[in-house]
Coordinates of C-alpha atoms in Angstrom, one line a residue:
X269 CA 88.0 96.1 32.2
X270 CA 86.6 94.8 35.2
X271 CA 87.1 95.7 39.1
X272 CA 86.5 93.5 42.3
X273 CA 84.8 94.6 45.2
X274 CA 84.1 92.8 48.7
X275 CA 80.6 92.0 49.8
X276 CA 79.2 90.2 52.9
X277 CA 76.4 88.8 51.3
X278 CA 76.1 86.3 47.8
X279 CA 74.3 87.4 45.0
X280 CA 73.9 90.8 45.5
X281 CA 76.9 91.8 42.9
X282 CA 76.6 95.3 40.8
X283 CA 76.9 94.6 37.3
X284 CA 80.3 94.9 35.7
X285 CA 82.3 94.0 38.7
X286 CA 83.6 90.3 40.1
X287 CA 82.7 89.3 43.5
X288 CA 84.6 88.5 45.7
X289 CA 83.2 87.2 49.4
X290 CA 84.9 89.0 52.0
X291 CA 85.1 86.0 54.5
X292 CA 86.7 83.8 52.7
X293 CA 89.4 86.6 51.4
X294 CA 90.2 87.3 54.6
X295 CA 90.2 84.2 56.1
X296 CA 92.5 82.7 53.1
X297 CA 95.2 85.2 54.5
X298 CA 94.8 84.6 58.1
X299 CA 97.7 83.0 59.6
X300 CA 97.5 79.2 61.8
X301 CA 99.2 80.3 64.8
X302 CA 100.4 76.3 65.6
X303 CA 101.9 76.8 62.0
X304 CA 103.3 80.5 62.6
X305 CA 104.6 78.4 66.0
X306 CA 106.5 75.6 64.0
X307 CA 107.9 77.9 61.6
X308 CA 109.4 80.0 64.5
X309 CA 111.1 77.0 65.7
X310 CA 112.6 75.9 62.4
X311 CA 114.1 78.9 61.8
X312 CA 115.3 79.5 65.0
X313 CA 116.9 75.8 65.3
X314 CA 117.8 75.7 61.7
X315 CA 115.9 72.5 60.7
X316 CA 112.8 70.5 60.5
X317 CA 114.3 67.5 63.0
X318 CA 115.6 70.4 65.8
X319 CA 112.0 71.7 65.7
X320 CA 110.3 68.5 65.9
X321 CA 112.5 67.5 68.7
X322 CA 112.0 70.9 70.5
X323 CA 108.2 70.6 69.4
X324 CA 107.6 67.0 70.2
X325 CA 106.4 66.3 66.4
X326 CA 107.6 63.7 64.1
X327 CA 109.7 65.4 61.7
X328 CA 107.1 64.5 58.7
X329 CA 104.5 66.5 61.0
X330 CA 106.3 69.7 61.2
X331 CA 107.3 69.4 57.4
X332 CA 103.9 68.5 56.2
X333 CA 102.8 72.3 58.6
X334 CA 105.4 74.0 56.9
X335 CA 103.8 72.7 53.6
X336 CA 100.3 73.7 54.4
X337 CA 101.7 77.3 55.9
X338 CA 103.2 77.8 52.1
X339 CA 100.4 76.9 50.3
X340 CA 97.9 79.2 53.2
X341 CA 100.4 82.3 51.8
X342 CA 100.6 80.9 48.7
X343 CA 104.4 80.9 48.3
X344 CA 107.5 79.6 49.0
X345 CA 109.4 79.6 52.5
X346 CA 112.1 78.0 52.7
X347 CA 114.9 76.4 49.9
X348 CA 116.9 73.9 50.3
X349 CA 121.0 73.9 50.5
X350 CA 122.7 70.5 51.1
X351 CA 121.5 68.8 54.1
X352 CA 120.3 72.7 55.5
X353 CA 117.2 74.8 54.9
X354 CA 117.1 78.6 53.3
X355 CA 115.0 81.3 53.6
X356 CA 112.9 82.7 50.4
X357 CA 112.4 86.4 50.1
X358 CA 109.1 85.8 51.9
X359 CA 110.4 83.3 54.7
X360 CA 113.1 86.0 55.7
X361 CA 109.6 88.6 56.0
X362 CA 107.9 86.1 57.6
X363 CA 110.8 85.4 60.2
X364 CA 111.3 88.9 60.8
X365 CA 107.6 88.8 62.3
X366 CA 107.2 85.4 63.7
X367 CA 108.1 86.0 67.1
X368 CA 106.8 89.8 67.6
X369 CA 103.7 87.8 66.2
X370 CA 103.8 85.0 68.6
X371 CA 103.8 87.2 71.4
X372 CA 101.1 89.3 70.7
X373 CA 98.8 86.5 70.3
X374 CA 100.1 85.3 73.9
X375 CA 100.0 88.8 75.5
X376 CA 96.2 88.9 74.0
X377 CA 95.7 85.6 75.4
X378 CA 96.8 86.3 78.7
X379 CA 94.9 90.1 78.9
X380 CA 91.6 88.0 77.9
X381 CA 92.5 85.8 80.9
X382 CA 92.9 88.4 83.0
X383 CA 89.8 89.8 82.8
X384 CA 87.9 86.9 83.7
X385 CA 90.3 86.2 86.3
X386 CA 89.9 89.0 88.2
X387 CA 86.4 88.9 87.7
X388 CA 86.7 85.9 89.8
X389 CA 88.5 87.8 92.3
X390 CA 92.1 86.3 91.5
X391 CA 95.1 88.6 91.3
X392 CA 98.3 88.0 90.7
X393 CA 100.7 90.0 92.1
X394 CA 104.8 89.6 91.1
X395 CA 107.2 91.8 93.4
X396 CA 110.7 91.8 94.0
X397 CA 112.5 89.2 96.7
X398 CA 112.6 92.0 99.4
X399 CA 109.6 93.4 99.2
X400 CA 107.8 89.7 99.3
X401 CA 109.5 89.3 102.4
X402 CA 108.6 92.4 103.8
X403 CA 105.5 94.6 101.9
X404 CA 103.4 92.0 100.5
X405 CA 103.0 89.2 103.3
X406 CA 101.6 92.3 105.5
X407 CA 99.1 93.3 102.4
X408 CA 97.9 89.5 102.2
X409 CA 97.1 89.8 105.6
X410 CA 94.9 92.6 105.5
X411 CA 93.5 91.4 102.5
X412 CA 92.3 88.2 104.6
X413 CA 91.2 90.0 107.2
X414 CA 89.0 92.3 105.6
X415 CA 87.1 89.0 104.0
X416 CA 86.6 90.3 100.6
X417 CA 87.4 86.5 99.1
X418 CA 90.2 88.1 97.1
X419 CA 92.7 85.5 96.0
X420 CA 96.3 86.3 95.4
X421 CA 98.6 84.4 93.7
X422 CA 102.2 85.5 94.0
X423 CA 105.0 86.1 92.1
X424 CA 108.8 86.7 91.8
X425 CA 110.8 89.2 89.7
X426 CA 112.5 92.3 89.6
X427 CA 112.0 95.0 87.0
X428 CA 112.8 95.6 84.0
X429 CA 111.0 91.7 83.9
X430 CA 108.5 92.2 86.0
X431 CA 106.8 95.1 84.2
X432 CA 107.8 93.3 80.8
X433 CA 105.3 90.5 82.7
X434 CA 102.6 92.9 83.3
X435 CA 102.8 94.1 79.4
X436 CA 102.2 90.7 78.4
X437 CA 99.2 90.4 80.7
X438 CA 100.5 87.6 83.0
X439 CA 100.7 89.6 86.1
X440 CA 98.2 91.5 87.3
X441 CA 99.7 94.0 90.1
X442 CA 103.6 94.8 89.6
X443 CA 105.7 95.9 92.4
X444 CA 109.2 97.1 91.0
X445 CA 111.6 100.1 92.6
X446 CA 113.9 102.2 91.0
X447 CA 116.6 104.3 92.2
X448 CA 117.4 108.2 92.2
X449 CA 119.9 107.6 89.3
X450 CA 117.6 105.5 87.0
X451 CA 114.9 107.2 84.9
X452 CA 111.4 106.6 85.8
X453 CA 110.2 103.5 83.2
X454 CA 108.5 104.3 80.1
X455 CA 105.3 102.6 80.6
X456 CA 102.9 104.2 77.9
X457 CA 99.5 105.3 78.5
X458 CA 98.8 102.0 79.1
X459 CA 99.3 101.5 82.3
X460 CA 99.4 104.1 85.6
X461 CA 101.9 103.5 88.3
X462 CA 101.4 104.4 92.4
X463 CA 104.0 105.2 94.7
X464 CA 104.5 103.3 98.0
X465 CA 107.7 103.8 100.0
X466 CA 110.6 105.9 99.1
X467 CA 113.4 104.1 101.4
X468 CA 117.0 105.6 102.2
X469 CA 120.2 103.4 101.3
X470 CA 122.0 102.3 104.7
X471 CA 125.4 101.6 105.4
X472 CA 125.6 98.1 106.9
X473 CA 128.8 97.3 108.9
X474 CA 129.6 94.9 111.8
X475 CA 129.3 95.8 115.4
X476 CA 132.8 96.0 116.1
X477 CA 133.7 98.2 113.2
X478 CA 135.2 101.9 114.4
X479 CA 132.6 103.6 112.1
X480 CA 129.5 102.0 114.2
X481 CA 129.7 104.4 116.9
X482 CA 128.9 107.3 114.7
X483 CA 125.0 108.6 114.2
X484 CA 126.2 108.8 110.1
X485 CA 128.5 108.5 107.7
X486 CA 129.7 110.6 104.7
X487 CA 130.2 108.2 102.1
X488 CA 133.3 109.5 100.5
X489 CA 134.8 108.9 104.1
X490 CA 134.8 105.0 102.6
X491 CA 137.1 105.1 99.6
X492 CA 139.5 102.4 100.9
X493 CA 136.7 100.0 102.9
X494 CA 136.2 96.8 101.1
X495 CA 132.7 96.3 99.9
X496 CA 129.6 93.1 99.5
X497 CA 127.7 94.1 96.5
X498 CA 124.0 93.3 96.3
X499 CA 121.6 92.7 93.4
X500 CA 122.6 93.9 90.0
X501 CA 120.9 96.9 90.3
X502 CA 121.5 97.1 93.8
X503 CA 125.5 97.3 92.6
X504 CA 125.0 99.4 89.9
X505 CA 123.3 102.1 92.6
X506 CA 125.7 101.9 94.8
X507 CA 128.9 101.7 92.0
X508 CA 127.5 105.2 91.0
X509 CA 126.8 106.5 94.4
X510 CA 130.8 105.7 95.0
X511 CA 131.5 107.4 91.6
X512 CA 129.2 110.7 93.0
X513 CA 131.9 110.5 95.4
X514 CA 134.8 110.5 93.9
X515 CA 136.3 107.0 94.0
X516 CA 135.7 103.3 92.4
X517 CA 134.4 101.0 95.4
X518 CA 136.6 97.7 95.9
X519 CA 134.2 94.7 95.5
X520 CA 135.4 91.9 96.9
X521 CA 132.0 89.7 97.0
X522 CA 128.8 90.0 95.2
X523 CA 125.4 88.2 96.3
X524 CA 121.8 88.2 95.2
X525 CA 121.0 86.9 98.8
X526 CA 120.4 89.4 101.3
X527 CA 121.2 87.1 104.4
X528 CA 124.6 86.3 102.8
X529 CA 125.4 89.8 102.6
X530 CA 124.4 90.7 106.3
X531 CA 126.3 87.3 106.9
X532 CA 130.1 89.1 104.9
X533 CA 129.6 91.9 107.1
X534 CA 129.3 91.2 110.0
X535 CA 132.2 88.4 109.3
X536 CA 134.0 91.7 108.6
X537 CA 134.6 91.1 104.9
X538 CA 133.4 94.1 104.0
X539 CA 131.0 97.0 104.2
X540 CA 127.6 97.0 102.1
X541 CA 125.1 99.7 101.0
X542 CA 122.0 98.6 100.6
X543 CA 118.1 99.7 100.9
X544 CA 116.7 100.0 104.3
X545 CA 114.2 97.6 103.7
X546 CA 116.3 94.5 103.6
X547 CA 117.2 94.8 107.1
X548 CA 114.0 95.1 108.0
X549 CA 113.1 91.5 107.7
X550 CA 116.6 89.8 108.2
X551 CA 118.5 90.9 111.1
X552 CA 122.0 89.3 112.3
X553 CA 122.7 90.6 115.8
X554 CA 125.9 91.5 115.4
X555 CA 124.9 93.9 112.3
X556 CA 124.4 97.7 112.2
X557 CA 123.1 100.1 109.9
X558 CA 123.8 103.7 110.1
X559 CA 122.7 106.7 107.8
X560 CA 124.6 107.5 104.3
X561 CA 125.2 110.9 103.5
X562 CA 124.4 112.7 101.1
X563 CA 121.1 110.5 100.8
X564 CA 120.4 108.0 98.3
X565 CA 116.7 106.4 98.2
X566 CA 114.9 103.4 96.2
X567 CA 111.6 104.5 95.0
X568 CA 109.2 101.2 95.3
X569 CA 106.3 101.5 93.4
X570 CA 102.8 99.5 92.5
X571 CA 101.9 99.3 88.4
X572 CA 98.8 98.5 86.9
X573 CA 97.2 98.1 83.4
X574 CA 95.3 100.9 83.1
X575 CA 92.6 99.1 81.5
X576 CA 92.3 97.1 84.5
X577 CA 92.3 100.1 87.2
X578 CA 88.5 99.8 87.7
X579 CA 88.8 96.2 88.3
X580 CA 87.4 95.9 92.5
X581 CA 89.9 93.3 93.0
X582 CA 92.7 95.1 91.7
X583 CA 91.8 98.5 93.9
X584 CA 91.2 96.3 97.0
X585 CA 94.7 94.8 96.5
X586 CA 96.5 98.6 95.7
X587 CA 94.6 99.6 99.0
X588 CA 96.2 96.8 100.9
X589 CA 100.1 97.5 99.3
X590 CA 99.4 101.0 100.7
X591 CA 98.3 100.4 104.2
X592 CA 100.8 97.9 104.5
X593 CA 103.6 100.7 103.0
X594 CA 102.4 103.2 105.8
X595 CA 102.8 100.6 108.7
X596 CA 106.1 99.4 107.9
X597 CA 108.9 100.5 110.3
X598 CA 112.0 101.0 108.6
X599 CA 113.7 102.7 111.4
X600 CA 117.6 101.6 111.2
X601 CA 118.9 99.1 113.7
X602 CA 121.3 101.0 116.6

């Protein structure tokens, strides 16, 4: 009997055993990730043609990958059945993986990126529509001003997407909120999250509306109002703030934009409940915003890889978020 063992180096085998060079034993089983790419697509679109349409291959190209892929795992992928493909036993393994796979490589990729990016003093920061209207141009300015030479480039998302960006490495600085009813994320210890403002919910209602006379409001006093919904979390916040209580809210109109909601109001379609900072930057004259009782607050936060906490770039730009958090007014509107 014999036994194999792995070696770095030619010629230096023990006697009695079969070498095998390590290199090229690992490298056989190393997977193309163009090919890994390719094969996502087929499966996903069924056949060769859908993936070199999709791909922009011929469809011999992406067969002859699919080829090579099989004979780099040494077996069979796919069958076919009529005019269709199947899966082998080991395709169905392989498609199980392919796109976890796929975006690992491209999270890697973009935390490699990263690094040299913000060695080069480029950040980019994703926030959420309200807060780049409000938080962020103010922590750009101060960023200029200080002439430090960081460069931001800005995006726009709301969480759970924009921290699902941040995990893959393609945002740099996150600014996301959550509200008293949602559980704090579940970030890992890989990355650390900083608190900037934690903002009351206002009740916003037209001028002429009998309730705009009053300092606040108890919220169960609106059970039969009619209501603007915002954002999807917004009306998810505010759906179980009605449901705190004691009655299901009336909904006649939902909107993503914040104008259009201050626009329903004041039109007197309805009331809205919305965070405090979203009056802050838009405000129709003919709008008010009074207190809501008993208090319901956003929670607006900054989140960083933790691996990238030391970065000078990156604690130059958290600095900036926070000053600019501590000089915003968000007193209501009378």
């Amino acid at each position: 009997m014999r036994f194999s063992h792995h070696h770095e180096e030619e010629g230096k085998c023990k006697p009695g055993f079969t070498c095998v060079n390590q290199t090229s034993a690992y490298t056989s089983a190393m997977l193309d990730t163009q090919k890994l790419v390719t094969f996502a697509a087929v499966v996903r679109l069924g056949s060769f043609a859908a993936a070199a349409r999709e791909l922009g291959y011929t469809q011999p190209g992406v067969s002859q990958q699919m080829k090579s892929l099989e004979r780099d795992l040494k077996t069979t992928l796919f069958s076919r059945e009529g005019r269709g493909l199947k899966l082998s036993e080991q395709g169905d393994v392989l498609a199980e993986r392919a796109e976890s796979l796929i975006a690992d490589l491209h999270a890697t990729e973009e935390r490699v990126a990263a690094v040299t990016r913000l060695k080069e003093a480029r950040v980019r920061v994703c926030a959420f529509p309200s807060a780049n209207a409000t938080l962020i141009p103010s922590a750009i300015s101060r960023l200029r001003a200080s002439h430090l030479g960081i460069e931001i480039e800005l995006f726009e998302a709301e969480p759970p997407e924009s921290l699902e960006g941040l995990e893959r490495g393609e945002y740099d600085v996150v600014v996301a909120f959550r509200y008293d009813d949602q559980p704090t994320p579940d970030l890992g210890e890989s990355h650390i999250s900083f608190s900037l403002i934690d903002e009351p919910m206002v009740l916003m209602l037209a001028d002429d509306h009998p309730l705009a006379r009053r300092k606040q409001i108890e919220l169960s006093e609106l059970r039969e109002e009619r209501w603007v919904a915002g954002c999807v979390r917004c009306r998810q916040e505010f759906v179980s703030a009605c449901s705190d209580a004691g009655f299901s809210p009336r909904i006649d109109i939902t909107t993503d934009d914040n104008l259009a909601v201050q626009s329903y109001v004041v039109a007197g379609l309805g009331l809205a409940m919305m965070p405090r900072m979203t009056q802050s930057f838009v405000k129709h004259p003919k709008l008010r915003t009074r207190p809501l009782l008993p208090e319901r607050h956003r929670h607006v936060t900054a989140t960083v890889l933790r691996s990238q906490r030391g970065s000078t770039a990156v604690v130059r730009v958290l600095e900036s978020l926070r000053e600019a958090a501590e000089s915003m007014a968000l007193a209501p509107n009378t």
